[in-house]
Short mmCIF file of C-alpha atoms and ligand atoms in Angstrom, two decimals:
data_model
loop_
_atom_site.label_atom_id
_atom_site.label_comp_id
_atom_site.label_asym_id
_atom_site.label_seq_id
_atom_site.Cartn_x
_atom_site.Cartn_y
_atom_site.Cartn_z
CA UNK B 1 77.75 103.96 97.56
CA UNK B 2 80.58 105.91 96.31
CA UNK B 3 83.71 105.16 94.18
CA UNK B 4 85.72 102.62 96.50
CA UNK B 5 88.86 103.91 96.13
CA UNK B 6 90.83 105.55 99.44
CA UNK B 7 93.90 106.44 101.07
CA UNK B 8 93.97 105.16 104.33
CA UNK B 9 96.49 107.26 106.76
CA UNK B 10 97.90 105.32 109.95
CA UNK B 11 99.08 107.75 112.66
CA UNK B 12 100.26 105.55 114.85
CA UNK B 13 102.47 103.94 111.84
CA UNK B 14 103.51 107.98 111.42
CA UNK B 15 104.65 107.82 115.38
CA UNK B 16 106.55 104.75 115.18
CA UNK B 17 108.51 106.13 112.22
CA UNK B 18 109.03 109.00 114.55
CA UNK B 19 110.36 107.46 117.32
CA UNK B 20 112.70 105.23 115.00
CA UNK B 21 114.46 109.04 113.89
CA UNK B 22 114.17 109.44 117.59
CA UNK B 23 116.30 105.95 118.66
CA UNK B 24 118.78 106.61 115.72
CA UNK B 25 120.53 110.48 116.17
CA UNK B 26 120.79 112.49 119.45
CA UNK B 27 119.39 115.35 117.19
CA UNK B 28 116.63 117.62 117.07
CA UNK B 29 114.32 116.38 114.80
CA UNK B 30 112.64 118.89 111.90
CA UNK B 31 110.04 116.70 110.12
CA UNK B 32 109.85 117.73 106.55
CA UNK B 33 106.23 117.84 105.41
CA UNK B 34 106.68 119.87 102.29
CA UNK B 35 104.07 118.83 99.72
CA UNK B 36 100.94 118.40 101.97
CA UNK B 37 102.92 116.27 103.72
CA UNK B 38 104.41 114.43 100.85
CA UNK B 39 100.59 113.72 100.29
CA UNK B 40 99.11 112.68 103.84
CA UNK B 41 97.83 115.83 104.51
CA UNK B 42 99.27 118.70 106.63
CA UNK B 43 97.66 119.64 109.79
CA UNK B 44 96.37 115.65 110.13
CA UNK B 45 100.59 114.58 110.21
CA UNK B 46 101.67 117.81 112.12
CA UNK B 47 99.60 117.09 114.87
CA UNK B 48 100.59 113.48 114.78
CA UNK B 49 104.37 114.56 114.79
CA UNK B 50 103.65 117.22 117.23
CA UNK B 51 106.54 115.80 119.37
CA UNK B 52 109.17 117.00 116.33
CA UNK B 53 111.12 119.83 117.56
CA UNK B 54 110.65 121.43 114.27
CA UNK B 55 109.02 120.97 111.02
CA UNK B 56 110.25 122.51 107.37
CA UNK B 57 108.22 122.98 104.48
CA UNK B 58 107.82 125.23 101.58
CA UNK B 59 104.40 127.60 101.73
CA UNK B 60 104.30 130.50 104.19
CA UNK B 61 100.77 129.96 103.64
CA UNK B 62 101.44 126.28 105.45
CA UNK B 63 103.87 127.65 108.13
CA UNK B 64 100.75 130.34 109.13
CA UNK B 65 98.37 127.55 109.13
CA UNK B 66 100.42 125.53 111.40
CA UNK B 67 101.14 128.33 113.48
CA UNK B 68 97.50 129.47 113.97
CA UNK B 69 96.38 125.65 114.43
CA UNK B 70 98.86 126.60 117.47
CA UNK B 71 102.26 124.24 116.86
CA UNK B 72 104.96 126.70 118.60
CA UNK B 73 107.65 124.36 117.12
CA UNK B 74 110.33 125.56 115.12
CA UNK B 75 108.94 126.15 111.67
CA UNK B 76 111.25 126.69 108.59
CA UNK B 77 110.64 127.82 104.76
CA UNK B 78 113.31 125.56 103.19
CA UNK B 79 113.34 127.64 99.94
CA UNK B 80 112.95 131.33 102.27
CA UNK B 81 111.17 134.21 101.15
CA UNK B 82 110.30 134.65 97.47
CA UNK B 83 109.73 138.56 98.19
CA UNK B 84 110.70 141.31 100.53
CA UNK B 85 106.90 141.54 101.36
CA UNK B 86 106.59 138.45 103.06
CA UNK B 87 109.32 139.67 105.76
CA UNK B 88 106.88 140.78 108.09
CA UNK B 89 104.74 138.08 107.79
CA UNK B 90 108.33 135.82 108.51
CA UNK B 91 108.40 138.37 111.84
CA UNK B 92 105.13 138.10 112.72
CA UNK B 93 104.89 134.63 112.96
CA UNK B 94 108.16 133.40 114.08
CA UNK B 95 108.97 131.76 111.05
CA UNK B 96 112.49 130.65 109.70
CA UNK B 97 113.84 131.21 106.82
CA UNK B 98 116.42 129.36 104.52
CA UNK B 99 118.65 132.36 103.16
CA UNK B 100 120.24 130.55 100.25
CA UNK B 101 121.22 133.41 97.56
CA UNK B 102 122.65 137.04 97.44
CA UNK B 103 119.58 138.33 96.28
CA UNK B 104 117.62 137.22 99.73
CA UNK B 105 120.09 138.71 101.40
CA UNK B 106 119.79 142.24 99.77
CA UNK B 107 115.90 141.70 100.78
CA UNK B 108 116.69 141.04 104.61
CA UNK B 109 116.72 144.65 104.82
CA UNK B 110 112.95 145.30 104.18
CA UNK B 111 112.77 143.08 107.58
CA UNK B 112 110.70 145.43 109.87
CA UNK B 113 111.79 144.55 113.17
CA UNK B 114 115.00 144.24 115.32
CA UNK B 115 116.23 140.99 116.39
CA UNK B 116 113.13 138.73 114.78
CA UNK B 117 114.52 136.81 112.26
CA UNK B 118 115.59 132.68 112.50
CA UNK B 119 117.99 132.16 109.79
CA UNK B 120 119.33 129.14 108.08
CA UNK B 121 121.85 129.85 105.81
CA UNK B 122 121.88 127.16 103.01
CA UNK B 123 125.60 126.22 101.59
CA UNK B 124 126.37 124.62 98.48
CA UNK B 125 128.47 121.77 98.79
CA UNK B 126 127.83 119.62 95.95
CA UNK B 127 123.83 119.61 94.95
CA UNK B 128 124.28 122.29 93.16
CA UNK B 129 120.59 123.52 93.76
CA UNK B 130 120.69 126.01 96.15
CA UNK B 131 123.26 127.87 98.31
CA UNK B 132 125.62 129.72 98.77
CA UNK B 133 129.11 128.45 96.98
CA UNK B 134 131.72 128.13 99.16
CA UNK B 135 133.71 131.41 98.55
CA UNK B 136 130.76 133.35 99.04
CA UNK B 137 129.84 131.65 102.47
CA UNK B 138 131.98 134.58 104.35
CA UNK B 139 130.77 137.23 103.12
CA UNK B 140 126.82 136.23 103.84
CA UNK B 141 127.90 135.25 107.22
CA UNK B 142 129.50 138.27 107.84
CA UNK B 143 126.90 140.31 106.46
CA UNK B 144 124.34 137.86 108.40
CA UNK B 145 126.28 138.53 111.96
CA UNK B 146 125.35 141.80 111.68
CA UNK B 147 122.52 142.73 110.52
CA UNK B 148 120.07 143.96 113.02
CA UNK B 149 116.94 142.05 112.25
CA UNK B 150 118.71 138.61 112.29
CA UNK B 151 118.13 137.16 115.65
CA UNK B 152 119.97 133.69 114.91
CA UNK B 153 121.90 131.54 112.46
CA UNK B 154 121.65 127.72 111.96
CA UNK B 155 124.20 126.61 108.73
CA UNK B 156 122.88 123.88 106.43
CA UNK B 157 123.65 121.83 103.94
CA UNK B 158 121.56 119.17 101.48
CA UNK B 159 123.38 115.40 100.36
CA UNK B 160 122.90 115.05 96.34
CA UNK B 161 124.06 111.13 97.40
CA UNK B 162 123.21 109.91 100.99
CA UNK B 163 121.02 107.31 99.78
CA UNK B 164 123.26 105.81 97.11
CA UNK B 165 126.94 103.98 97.42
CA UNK B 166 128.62 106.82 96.81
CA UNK B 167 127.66 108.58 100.44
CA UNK B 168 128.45 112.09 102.08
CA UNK B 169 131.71 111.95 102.62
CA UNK B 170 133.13 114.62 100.24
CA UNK B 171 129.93 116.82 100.96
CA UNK B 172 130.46 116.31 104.94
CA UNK B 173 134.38 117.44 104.62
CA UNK B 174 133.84 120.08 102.68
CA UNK B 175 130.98 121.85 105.08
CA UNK B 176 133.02 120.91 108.31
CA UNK B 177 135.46 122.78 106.58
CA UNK B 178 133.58 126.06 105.45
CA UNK B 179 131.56 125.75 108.87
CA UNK B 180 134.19 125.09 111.84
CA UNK B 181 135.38 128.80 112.09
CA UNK B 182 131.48 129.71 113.66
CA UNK B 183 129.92 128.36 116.56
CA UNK B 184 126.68 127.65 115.54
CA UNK B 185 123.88 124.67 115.57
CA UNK B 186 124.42 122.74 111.95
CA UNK B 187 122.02 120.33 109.95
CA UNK B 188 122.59 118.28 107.28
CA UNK B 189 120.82 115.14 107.19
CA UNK B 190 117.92 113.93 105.00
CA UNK B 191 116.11 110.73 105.84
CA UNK B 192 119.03 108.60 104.31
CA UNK B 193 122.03 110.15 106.15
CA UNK B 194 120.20 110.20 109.29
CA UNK B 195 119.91 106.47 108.98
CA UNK B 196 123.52 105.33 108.06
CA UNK B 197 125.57 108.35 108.69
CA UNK B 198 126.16 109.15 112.23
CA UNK B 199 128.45 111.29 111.54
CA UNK B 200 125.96 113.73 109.94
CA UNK B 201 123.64 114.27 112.65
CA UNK B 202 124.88 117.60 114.45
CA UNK B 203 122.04 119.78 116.32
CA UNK B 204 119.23 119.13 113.74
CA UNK B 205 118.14 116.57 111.47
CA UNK B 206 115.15 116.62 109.00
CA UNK B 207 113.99 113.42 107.77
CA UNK B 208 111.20 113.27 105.38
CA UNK B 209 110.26 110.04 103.51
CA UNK B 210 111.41 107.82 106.63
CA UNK B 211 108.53 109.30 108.73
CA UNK B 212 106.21 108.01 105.91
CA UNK B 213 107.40 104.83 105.98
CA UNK B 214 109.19 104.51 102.94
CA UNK B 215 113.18 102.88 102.52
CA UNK B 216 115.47 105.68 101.17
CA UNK B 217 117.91 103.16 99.65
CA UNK B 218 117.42 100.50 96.97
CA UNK B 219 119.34 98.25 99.44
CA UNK B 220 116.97 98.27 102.65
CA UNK B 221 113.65 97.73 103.03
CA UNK B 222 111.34 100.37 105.08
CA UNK B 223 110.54 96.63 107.22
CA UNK B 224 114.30 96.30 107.67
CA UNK B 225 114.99 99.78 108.70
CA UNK B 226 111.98 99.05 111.69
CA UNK B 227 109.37 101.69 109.01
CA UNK B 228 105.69 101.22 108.71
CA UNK B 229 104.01 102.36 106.07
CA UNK B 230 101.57 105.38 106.46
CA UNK B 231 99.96 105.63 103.39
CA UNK B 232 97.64 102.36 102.25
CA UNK B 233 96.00 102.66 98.90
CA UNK B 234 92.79 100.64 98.50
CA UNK B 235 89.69 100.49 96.18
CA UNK B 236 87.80 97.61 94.51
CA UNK B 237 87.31 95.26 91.65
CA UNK B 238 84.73 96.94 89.77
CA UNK B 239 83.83 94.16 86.49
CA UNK B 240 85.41 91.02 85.72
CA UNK B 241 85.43 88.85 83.00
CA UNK B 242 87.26 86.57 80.62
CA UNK B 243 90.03 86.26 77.81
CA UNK B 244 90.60 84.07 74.71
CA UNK B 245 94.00 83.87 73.57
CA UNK B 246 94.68 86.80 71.22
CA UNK B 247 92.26 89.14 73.26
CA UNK B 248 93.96 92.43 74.38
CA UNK B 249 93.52 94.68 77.33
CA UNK B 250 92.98 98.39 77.39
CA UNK B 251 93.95 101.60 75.36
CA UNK B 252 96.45 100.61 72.10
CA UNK B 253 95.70 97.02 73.24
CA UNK B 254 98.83 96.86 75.00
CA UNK B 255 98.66 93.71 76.83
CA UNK B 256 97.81 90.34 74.70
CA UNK B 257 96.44 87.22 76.04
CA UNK B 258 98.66 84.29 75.42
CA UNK B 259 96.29 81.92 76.68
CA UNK B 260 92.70 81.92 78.23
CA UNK B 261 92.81 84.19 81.68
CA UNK B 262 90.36 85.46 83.96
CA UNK B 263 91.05 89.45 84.02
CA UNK B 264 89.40 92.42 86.65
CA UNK B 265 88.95 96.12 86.13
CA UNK B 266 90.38 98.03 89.01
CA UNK B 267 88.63 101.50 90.25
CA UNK B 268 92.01 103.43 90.08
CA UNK B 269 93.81 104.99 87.43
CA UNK B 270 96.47 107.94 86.83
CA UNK B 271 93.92 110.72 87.52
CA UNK B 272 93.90 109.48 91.42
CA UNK B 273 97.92 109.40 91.43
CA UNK B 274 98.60 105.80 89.90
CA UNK B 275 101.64 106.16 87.73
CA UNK B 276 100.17 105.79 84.41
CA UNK B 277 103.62 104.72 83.41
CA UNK B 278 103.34 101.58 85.37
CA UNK B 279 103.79 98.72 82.93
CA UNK B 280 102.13 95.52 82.65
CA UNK B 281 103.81 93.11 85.52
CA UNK B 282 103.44 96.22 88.17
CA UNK B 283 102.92 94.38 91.61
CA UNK B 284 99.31 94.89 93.07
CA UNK B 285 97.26 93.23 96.00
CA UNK B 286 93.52 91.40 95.39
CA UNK B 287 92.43 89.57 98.30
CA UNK B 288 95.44 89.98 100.20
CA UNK B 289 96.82 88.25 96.88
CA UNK B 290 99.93 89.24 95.06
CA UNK B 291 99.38 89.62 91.45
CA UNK B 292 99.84 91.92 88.36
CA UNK B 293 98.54 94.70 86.60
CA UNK B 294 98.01 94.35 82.74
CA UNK B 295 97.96 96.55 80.04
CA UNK B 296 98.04 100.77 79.80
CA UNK B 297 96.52 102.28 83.34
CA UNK B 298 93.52 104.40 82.42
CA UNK B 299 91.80 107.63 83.89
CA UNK B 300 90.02 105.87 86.24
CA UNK B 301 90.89 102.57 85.94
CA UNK B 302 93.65 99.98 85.60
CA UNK B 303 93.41 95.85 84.75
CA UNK B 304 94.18 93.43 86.75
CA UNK B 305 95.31 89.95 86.32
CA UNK B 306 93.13 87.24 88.64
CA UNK B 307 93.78 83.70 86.87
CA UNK B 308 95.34 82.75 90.41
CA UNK B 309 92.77 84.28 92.59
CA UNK B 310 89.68 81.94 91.38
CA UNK B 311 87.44 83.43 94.49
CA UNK B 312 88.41 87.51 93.29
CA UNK B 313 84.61 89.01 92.08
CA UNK B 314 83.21 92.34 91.83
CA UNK B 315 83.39 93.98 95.41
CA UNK B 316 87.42 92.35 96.22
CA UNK B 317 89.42 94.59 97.77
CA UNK B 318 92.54 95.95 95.90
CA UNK B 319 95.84 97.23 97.73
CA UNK B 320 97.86 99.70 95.13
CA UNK B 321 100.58 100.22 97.35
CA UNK B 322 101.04 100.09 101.80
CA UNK B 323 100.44 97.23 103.70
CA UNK B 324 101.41 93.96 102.38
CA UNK B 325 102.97 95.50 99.18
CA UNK B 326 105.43 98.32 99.59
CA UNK B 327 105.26 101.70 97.78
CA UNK B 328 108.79 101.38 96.52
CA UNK B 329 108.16 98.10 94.60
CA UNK B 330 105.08 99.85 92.73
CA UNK B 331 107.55 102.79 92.44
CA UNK B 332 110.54 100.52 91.27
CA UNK B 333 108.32 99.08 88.68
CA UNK B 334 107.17 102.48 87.17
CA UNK B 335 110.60 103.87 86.80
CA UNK B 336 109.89 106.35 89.79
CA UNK B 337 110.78 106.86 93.72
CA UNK B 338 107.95 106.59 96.32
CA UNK B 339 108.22 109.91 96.93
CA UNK B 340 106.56 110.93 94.01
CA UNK B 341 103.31 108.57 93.95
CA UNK B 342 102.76 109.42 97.72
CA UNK B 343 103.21 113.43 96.33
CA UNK B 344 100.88 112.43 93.46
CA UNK B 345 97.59 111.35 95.15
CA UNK B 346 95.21 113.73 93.69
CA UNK B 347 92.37 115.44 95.37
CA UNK B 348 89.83 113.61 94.46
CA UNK B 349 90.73 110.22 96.72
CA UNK B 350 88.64 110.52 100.19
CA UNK B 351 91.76 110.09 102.92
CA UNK B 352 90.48 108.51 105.91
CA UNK B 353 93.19 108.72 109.04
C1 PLP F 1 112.88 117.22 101.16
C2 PLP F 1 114.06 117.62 101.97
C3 PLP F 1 114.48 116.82 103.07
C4 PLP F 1 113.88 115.49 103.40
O1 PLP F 1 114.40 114.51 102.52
P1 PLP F 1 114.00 112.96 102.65
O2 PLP F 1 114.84 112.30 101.62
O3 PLP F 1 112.56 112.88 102.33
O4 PLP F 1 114.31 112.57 104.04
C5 PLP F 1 115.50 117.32 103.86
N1 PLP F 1 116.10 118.51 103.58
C6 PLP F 1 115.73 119.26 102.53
C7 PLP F 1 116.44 120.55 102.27
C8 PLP F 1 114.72 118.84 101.68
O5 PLP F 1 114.37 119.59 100.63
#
């Protein structure tokens, strides 16, 4: 027997989400699995998605990987090259590049060969992040146009608001305005534009957390936006036992009893991704049973409340977050996004797919 906790992976959940991206923009789809796949695990979701026409992430160690596991797809580096030296390897490979400052454009001419390079010049139109600002976007374009080793040019941009009230709108007029001088394939939309703004779609899209089953907005479920979850986080009750009223749970005792209660030990804790800022009241699944957590989440464990689940022992199954109790409700309750637990999963959980 080993430590129950795992990450179950459902591919076919992964495909669905897919092939709702698919149903909702015309566009070519670039899956964004940056971060291991925002934690499901690269080559496993690539090969799953293998129907994307592209996919973006950040390691050229991860676009050679997917390259020699033998995905011809469109591959992009959505932060570009770091250093002139990795310009071959950019050739080499057929990989693309985001070119979002001055300073990778002075680089672009290390670039060995003629005619190799897939470029995607990043402009600033709000984020702030990266980009080019808009004054400078004609000059990199010219300089871009001509250069010898640049074989084509796809413009992009990145929404700081698509998934709040405030929308794309100012973003979207301002790049239709820097952009409608070139004829060239655009992209511009994130999970959360692709899914409620039309008018952001263009030639390419690149959803991320949609394809993982997670809702962008605070407004719409993943279950009302036709998402599955892909990610299902499971382990066990591991000890049980009771509470007198005054009895408190777990480092600085920070959860009281107010009455007698019937409490369970949990084999998961912040070292296998759990938010350890989760507070007491933080949805979680025993038995297929709603309930709470209690107290500060350890290491390797976390505490459980089971007063209402009289049949819960040593051996129950526990659901963290995925089916039956949605990542962005254990996000919600930790003050984070579900983006970042599904990027937090450490090594150490087994991932079964
Ligand atoms: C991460 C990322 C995306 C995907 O965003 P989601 O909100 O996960 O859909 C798209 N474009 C860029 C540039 C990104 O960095």
């Amino acid at each position: 027997m080993s430590r129950p906790i795992q990450a179950h992976i459902d591919l076919s959940a992964l495909q669905n989400n897919l092939r709702v991206a698919r149903r909702t923009a015309s566009s070519r789809i670039m899956a964004v699995i940056k971060a291991n796949a925002y934690g499901h695990g690269l080559l496993r979701v690539a090969e799953a998605l293998n129907e994307a026409e592209g996919f973006a992430l950040l390691d050229v160690r991860d676009a050679i990987a997917l390259r020699e596991a033998g995905f011809r797809q469109t591959i992009l580096l959505l932060e570009g090259f770091f250093d002139a030296e990795e310009l071959p390897l950019l050739a080499e490979y057929e990989l693309g590049s985001v070119i979002h400052s001055t300073r990778q454009l002075a680089m672009l001419d290390a670039c060995p060969r003629r005619n190799s390079l897939e470029v995607w010049l990043k402009i600033n139109t709000g984020m702030n992040r990266l980009g080019f600002a808009p004054e400078q976007v004609p000059a990199a374009m010219e300089k871009l146009r001509k250069h010898p080793a640049v074989r084509d040019i796809t413009l992009m941009t990145h929404f700081s608001h698509a998934d709040e009230p405030e929308g794309v709108a100012e973003q979207l007029e301002l790049f239709k305005g820097l952009t409608a001088a070139y004829r060239l394939p655009r992209s511009l939309a994130n999970s959360a534009a692709l899914l409620r703004y039309p008018s952001t779609h263009s030639e390419w899209v690149r959803p991320g957390i949609m394809l993982y089953g997670a809702s962008p907005f605070a407004d719409a479920s993943a279950q009302q936006l036709g998402l599955r979850p892909v990610m299902t986080l499971t382990s066990e009750i591991i000890s049980v036992r009771e509470l007198k009223a005054g009895d408190r749970v777990g480092y600085a005792g920070l959860f009281r009893a107010d009455k007698t209660m019937r409490i369970g030990t949990v084999a998961c804790g912040y070292a296998d991704g759990y938010p350890r800022h989760a507070p007491t009241g933080t949805p979680i699944q025993v038995n297929g049973q709603r309930t709470r957590t209690l107290g500060r989440v350890s290491m390797d464990m976390l505490s459980v409340d089971l007063s209402e689940i009289p049949d819960a022992d040593i051996g129950s199954p526990v659901t963290l977050w995925g089916t039956g109790l949605s990542v962005e409700e254990v996000a919600k309750s930790a003050g984070t996004i579900s983006y970042e637990l599904m990027c937090a999963l450490t090594a150490r959980v087994p991932v079964k797919y």
